mmCIF file of C-alpha atoms in Angstrom:
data_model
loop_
_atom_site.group_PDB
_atom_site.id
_atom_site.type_symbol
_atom_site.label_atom_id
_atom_site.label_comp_id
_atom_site.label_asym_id
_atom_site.label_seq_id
_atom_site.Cartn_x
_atom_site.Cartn_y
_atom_site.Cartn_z
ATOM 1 C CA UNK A 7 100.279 76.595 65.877
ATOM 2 C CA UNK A 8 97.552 74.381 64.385
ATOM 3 C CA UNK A 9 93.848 75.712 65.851
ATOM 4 C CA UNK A 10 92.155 72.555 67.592
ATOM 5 C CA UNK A 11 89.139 74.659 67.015
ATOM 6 C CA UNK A 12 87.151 75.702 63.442
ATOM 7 C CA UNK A 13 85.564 78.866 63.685
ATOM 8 C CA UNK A 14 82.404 78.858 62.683
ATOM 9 C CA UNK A 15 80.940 81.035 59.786
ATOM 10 C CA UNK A 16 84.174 82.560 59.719
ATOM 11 C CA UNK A 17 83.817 84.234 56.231
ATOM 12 C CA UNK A 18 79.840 85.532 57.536
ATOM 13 C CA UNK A 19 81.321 87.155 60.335
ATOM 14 C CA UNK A 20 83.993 88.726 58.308
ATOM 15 C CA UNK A 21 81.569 90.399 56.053
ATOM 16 C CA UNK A 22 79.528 91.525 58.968
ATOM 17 C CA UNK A 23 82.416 92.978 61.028
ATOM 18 C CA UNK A 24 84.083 94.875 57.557
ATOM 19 C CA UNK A 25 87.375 95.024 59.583
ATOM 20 C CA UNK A 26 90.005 97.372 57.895
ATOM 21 C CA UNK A 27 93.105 98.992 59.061
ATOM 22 C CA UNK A 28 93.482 100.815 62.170
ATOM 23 C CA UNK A 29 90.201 99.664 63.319
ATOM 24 C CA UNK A 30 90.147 97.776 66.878
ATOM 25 C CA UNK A 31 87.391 94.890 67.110
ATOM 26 C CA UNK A 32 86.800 92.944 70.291
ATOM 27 C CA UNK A 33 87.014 89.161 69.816
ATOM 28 C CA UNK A 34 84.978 88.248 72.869
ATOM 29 C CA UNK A 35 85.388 84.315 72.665
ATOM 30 C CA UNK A 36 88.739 84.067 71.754
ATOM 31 C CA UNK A 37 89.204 80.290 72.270
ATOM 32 C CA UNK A 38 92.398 79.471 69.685
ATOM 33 C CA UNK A 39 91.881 81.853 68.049
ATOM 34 C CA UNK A 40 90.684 81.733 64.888
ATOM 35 C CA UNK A 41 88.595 84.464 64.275
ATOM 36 C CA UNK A 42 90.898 86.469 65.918
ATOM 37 C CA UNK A 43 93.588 85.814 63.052
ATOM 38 C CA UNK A 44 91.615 86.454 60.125
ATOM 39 C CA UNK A 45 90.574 89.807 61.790
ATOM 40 C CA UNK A 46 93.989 90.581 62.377
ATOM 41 C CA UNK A 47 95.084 89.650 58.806
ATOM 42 C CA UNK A 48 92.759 92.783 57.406
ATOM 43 C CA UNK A 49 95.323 94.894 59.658
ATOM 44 C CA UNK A 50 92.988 95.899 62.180
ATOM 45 C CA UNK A 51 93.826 95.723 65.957
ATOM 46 C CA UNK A 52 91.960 92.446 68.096
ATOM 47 C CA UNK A 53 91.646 92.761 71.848
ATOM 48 C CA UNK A 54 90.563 89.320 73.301
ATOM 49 C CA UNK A 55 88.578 88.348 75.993
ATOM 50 C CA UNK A 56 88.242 84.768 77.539
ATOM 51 C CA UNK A 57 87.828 83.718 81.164
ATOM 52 C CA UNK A 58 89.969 80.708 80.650
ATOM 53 C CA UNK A 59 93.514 80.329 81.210
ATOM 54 C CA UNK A 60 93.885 77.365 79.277
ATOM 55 C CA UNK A 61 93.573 79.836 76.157
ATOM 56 C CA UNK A 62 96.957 81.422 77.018
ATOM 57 C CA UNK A 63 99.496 79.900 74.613
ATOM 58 C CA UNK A 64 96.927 80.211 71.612
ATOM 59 C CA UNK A 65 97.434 83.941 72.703
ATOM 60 C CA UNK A 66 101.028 83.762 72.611
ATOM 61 C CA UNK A 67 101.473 82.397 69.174
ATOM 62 C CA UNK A 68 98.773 85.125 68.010
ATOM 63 C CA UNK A 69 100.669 87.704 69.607
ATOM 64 C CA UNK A 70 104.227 86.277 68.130
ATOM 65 C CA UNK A 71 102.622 86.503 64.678
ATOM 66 C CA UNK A 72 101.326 90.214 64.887
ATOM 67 C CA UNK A 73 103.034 92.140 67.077
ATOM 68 C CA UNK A 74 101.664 95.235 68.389
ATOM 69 C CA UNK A 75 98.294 94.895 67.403
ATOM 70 C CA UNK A 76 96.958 92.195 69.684
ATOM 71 C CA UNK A 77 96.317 91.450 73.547
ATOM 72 C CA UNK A 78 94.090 88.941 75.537
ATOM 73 C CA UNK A 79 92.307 89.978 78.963
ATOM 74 C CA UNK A 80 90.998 87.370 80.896
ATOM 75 C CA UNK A 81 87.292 88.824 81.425
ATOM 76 C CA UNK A 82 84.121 87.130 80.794
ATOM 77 C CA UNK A 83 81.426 89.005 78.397
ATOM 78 C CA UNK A 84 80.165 91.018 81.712
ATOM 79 C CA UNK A 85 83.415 92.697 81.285
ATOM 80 C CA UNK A 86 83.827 93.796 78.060
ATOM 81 C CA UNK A 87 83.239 97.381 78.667
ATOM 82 C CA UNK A 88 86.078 97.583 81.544
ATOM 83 C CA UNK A 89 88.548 95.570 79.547
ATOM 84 C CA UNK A 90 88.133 98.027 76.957
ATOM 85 C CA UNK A 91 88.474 101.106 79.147
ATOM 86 C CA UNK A 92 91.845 99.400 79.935
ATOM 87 C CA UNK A 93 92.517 99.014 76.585
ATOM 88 C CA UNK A 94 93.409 102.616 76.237
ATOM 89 C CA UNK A 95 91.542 102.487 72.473
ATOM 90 C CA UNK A 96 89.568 105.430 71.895
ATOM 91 C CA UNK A 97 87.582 104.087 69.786
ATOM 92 C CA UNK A 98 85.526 100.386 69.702
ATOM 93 C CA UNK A 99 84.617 99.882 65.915
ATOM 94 C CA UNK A 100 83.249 95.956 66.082
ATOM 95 C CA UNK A 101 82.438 92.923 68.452
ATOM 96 C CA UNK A 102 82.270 89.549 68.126
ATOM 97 C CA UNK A 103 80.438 87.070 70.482
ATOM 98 C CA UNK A 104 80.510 83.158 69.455
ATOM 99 C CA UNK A 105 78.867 81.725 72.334
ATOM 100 C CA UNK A 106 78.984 78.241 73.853
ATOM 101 C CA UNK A 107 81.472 75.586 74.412
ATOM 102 C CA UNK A 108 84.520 75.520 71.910
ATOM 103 C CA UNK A 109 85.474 71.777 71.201
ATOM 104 C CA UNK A 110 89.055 72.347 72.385
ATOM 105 C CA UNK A 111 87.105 72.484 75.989
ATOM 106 C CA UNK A 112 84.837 69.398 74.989
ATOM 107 C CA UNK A 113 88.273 67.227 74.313
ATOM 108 C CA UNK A 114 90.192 68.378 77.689
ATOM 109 C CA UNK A 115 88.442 65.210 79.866
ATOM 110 C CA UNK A 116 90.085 67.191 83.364
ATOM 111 C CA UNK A 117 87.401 69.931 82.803
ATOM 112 C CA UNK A 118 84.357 67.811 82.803
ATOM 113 C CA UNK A 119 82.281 69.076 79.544
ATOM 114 C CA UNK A 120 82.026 66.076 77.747
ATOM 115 C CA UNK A 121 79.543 62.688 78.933
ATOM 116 C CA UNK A 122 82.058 61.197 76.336
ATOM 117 C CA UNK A 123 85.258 61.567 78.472
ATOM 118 C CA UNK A 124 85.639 60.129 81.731
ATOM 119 C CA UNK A 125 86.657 63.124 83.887
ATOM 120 C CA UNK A 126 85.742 65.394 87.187
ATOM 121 C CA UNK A 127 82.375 66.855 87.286
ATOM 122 C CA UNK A 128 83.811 70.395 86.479
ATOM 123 C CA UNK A 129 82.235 72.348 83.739
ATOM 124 C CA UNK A 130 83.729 75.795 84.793
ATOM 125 C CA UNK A 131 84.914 77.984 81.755
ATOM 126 C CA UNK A 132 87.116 79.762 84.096
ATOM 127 C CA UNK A 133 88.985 76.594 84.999
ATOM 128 C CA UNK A 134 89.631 74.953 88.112
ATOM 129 C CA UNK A 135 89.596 76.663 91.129
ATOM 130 C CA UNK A 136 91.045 80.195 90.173
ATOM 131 C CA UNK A 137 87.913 81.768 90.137
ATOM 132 C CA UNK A 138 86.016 79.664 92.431
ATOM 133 C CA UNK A 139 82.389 79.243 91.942
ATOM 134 C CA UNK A 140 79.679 76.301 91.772
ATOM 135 C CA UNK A 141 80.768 73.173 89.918
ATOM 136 C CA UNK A 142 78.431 70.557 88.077
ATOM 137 C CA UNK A 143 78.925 68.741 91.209
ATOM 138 C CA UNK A 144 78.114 70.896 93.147
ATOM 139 C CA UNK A 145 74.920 71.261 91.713
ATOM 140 C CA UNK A 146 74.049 67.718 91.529
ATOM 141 C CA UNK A 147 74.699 66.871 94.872
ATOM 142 C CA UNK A 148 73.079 70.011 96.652
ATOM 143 C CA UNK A 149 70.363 71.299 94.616
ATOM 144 C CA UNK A 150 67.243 70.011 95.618
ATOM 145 C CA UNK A 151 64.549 68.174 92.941
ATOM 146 C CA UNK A 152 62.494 71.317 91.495
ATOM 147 C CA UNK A 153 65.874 73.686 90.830
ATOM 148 C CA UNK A 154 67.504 70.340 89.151
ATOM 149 C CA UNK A 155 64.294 69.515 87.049
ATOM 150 C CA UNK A 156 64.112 73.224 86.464
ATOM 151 C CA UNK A 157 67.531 73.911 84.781
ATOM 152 C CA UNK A 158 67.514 70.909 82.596
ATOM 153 C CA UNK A 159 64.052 71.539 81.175
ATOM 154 C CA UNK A 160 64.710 75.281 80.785
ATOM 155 C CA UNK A 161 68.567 75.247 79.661
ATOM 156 C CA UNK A 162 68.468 71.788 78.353
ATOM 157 C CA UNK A 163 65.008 71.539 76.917
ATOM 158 C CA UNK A 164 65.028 67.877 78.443
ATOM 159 C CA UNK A 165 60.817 66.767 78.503
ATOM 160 C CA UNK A 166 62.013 64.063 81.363
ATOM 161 C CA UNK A 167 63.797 66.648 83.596
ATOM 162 C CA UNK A 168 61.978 65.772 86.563
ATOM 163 C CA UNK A 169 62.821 61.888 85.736
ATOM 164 C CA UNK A 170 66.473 62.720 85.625
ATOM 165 C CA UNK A 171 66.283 64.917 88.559
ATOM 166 C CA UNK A 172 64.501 61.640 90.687
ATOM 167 C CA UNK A 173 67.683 59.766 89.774
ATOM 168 C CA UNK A 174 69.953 62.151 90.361
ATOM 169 C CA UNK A 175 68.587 62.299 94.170
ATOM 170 C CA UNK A 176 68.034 58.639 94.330
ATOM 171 C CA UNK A 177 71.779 58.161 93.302
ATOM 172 C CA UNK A 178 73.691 60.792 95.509
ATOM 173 C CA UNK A 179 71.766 59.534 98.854
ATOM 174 C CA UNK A 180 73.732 56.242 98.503
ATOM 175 C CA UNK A 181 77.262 57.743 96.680
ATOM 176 C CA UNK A 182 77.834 61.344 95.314
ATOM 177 C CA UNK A 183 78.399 62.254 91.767
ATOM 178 C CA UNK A 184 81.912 63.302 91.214
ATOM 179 C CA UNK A 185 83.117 62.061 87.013
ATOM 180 C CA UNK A 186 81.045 62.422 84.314
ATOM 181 C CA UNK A 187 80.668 58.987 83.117
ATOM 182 C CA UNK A 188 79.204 58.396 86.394
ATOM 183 C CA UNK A 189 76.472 61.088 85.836
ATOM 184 C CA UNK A 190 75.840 60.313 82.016
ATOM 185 C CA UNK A 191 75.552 56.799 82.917
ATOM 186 C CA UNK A 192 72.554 57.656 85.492
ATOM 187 C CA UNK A 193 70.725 59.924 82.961
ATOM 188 C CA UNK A 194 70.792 57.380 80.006
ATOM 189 C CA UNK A 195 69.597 54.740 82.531
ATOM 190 C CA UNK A 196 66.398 57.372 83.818
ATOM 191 C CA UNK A 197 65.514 57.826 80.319
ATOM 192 C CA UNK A 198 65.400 54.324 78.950
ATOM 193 C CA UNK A 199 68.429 54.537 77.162
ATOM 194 C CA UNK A 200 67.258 55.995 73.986
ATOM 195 C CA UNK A 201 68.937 53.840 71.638
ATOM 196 C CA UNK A 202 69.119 54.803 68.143
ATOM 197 C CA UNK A 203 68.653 58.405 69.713
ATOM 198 C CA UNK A 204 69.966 61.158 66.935
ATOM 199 C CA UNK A 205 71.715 62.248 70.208
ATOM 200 C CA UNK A 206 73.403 60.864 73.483
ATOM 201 C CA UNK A 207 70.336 60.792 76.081
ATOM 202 C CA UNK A 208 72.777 62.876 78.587
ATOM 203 C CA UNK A 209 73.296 65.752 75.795
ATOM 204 C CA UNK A 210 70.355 67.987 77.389
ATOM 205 C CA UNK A 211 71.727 67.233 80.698
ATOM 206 C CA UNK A 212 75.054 68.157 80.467
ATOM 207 C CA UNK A 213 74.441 71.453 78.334
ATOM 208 C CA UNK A 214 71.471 72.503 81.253
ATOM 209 C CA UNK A 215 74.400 71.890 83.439
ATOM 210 C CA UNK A 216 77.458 73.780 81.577
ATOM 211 C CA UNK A 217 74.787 76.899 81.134
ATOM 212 C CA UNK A 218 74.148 76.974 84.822
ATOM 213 C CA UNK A 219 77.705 76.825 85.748
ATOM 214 C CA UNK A 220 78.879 79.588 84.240
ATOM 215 C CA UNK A 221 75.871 81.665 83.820
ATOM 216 C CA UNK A 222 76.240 81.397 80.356
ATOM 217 C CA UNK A 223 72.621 83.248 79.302
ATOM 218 C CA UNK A 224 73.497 85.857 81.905
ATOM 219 C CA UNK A 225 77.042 86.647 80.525
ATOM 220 C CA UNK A 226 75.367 87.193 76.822
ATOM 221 C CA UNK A 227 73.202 89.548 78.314
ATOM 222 C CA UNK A 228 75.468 91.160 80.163
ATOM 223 C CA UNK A 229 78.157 91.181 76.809
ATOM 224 C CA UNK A 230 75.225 92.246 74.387
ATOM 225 C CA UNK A 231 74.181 95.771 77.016
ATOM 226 C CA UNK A 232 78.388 96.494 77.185
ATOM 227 C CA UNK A 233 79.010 95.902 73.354
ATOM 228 C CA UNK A 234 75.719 98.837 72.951
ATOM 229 C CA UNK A 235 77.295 101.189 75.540
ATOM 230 C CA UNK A 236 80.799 100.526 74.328
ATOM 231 C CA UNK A 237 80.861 100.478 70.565
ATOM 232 C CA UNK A 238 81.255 104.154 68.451
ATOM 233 C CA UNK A 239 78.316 105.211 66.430
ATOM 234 C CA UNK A 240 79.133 102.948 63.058
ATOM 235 C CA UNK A 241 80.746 99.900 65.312
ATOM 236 C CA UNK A 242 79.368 96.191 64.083
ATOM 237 C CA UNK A 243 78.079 93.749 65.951
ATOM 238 C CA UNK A 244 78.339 89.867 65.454
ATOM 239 C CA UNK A 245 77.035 87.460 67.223
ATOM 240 C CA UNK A 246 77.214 83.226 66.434
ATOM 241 C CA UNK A 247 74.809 81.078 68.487
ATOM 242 C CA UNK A 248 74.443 77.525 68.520
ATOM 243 C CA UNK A 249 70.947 76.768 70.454
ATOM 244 C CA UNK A 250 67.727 78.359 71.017
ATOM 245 C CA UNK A 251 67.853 79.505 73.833
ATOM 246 C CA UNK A 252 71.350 82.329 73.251
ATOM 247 C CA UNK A 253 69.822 82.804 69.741
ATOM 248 C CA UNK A 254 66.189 83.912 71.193
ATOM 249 C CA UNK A 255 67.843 86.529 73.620
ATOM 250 C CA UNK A 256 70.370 87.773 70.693
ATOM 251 C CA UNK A 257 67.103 88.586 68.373
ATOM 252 C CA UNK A 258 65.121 89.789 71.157
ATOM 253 C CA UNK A 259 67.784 92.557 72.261
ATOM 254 C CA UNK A 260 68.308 93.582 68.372
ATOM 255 C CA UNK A 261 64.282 93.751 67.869
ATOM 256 C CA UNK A 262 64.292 95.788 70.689
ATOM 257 C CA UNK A 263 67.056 98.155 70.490
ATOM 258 C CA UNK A 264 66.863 98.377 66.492
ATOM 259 C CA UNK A 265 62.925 99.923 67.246
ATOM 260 C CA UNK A 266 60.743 96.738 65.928
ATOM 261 C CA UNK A 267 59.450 95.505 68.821
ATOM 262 C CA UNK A 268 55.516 94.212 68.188
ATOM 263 C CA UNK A 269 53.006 96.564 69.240
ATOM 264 C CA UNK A 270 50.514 95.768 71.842
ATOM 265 C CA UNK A 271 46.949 94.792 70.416
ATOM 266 C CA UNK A 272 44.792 96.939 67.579
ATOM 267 C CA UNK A 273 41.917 97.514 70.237
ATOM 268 C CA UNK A 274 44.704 98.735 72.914
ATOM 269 C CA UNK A 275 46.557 101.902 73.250
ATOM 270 C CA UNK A 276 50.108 100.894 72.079
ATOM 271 C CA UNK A 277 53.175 102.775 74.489
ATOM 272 C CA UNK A 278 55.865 104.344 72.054
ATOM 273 C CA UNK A 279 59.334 103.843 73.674
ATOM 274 C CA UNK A 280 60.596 107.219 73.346
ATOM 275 C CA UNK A 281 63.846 106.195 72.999
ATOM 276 C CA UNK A 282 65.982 105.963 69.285
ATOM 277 C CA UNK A 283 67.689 102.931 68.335
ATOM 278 C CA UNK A 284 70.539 101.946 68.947
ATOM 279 C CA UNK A 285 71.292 99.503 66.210
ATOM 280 C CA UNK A 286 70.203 98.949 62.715
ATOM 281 C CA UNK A 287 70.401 95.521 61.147
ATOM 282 C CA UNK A 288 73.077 94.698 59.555
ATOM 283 C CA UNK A 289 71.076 92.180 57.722
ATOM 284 C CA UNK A 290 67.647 90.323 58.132
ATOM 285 C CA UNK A 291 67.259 86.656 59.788
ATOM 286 C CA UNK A 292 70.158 84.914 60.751
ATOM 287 C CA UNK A 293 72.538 83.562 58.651
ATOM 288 C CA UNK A 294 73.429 80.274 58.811
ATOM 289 C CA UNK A 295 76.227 77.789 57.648
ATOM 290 C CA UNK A 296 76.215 76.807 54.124
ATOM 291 C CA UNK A 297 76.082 73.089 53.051
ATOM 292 C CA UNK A 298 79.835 72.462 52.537
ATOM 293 C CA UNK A 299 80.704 74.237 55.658
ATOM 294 C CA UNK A 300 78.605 71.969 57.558
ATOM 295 C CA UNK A 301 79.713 68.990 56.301
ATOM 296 C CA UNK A 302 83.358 69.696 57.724
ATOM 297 C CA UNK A 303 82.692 71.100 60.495
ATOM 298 C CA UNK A 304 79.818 69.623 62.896
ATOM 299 C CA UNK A 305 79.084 72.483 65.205
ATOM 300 C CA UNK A 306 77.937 74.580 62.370
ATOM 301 C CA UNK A 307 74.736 72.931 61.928
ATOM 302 C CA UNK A 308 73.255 74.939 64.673
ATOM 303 C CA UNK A 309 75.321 77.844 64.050
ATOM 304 C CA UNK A 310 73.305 81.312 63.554
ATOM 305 C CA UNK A 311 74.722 85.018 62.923
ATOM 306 C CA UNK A 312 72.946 88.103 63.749
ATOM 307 C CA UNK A 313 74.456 91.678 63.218
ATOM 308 C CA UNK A 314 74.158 95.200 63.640
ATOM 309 C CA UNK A 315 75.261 98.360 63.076
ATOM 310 C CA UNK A 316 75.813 100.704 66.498
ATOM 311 C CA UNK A 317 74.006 103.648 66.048
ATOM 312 C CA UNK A 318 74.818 107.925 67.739
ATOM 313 C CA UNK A 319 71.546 107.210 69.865
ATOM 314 C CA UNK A 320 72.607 106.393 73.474
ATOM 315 C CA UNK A 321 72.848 103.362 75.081
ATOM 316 C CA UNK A 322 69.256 101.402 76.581
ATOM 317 C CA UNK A 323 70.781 99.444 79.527
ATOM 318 C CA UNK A 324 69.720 96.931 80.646
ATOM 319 C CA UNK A 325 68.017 93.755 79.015
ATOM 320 C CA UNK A 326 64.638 91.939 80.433
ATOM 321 C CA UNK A 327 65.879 88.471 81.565
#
């Protein structure tokens, strides 16, 4: 089965997870698949997560082509340490997070990702109604100005949130939003258009909008705290973002838990967590996509890796949002 999906910094991630035989890595983003094959070609052992179902015959041709040594649990990141547990796997030797929207989702119109596609204002990873749970339009049409204006300046970094929120409202009191043409069609008229834009003006929109759905910034967090408590001393870590905003919370919970956190000021008494890390770095920075890669594939010009390596020191908990 062809992927309809590139992963990204696929060879990066490899050299950060060193899977060998008889090791068992966690693919949390499975998607089609990809870097769940090349993990699996090393002759370790992949257990996949992803909360949507549409995944399932990607997971069927994996599973044809190495039998035995693969399996897919619909789970999102927050549970990662259960789906393990279930595993029956002693031991967890890497993980892999590639966060965000794969571009198999983007081209299905019927689940509302893309302001490029005419389809219903869906944006739920978990797909349809199985799961339940807020929907884009559900958001547009209930939330009031300030949460609306909120979201899209925090998740979407949008400077005319509160613009596009004023249209939003002005819009749904006379008809409300249910297809996404329909809703990217009211944001590029509240901010002018933007012609000649490096972007469509909706982009900020819709991402604020896909984050919020599915709690995207609260699943890493929650995946990042049950990778540390469920990965053996030596396990690896890799993690692929493609904004700011994942990428900030990744380096934030390896400064923290890999003990270089900035002190307070010189003139202040400085409190020494007590606590040993629980990562080292598997490298310094972020890596990022090389030229060539970039040119084929267009989501890899945001793309960042961080990595670690799990440490004997227990487990922190839980992250500050």
């Amino acid at each position: 089965m062809s992927s309809p999906h590139a992963p990204v910094l696929l060879a990066e991630v490899l050299e950060a997870l060193e899977p060998q035989a008889g090791d068992v890595i966690i693919d949390a983003t499975f998607g089609a698949g990809g870097y769940a094959r090349a993990i699996l070609a090393t002759g370790a052992t992949v257990i996949a997560l992803d909360r949507d179902p549409t995944v399932q015959p990607h997971a069927d041709a994996v599973a044809n082509d190495f039998p035995g040594r693969f399996q897919l649990i619909r789970t999102p990141f927050s549970g990662l340490s259960e789906a393990f547990a279930d595993s029956g796997h002693p031991r967890l030797d890497g993980v892999v997070f590639d966060i965000g929207v794969s571009s198999m989702q983007l081209d299905q119109a019927e689940r509302g990702f893309s302001f490029m596609r005419d389809g219903p204002l869906d944006m739920r990873m978990s797909a349809n109604s199985d799961h339940g749970g807020e929907t884009a339009a559900d958001i547009v049409n209930g939330w009031d100005h300030g949460p609306l204006a909120h979201i899209f300046k925090l998740y979407g970094d949008e400077r005319q949130s509160g613009r596009v929120a004023t249209a939003i409202l002005r819009r749904r009191a006379e008809k409300p939003f249910t297809r996404t043409l329909d809703l990217a069609e009211v944001v590029e008229k509240a901010l002018g258009g933007r012609r000649g834009a490096p972007i469509h003006p909706a982009t900020r929109v819709f991402q604020a909008l896909r984050i919020a759905v599915n709690d995207e910034l609260g699943e890493l967090r929650a995946g990042l705290e049950a990778a540390e408590a469920t990965l053996a001393p030596g396990g690896r870590l890799a993690v692929v973002t493609f904004h700011s905003l994942e990428d900030r919370i990744v380096k934030a919970f390896l400064t923290e838990r890999t003990g270089n956190a900035p002190g307070g000021s010189r003139h202040a008494p400085v409190a020494i967590d007590p606590r040993k890390p629980s990562f080292t770095l598997r490298f310094k920075g972020a890596r990022e996509a090389g030229e060539d890669e970039r040119a084929a594939n267009p989501r890899a010009r945001s793309a960042r890796l961080r990595a670690a390596i799990r440490t004997d020191a227990p487990a922190w908990g839980r992250i500050a949002a």
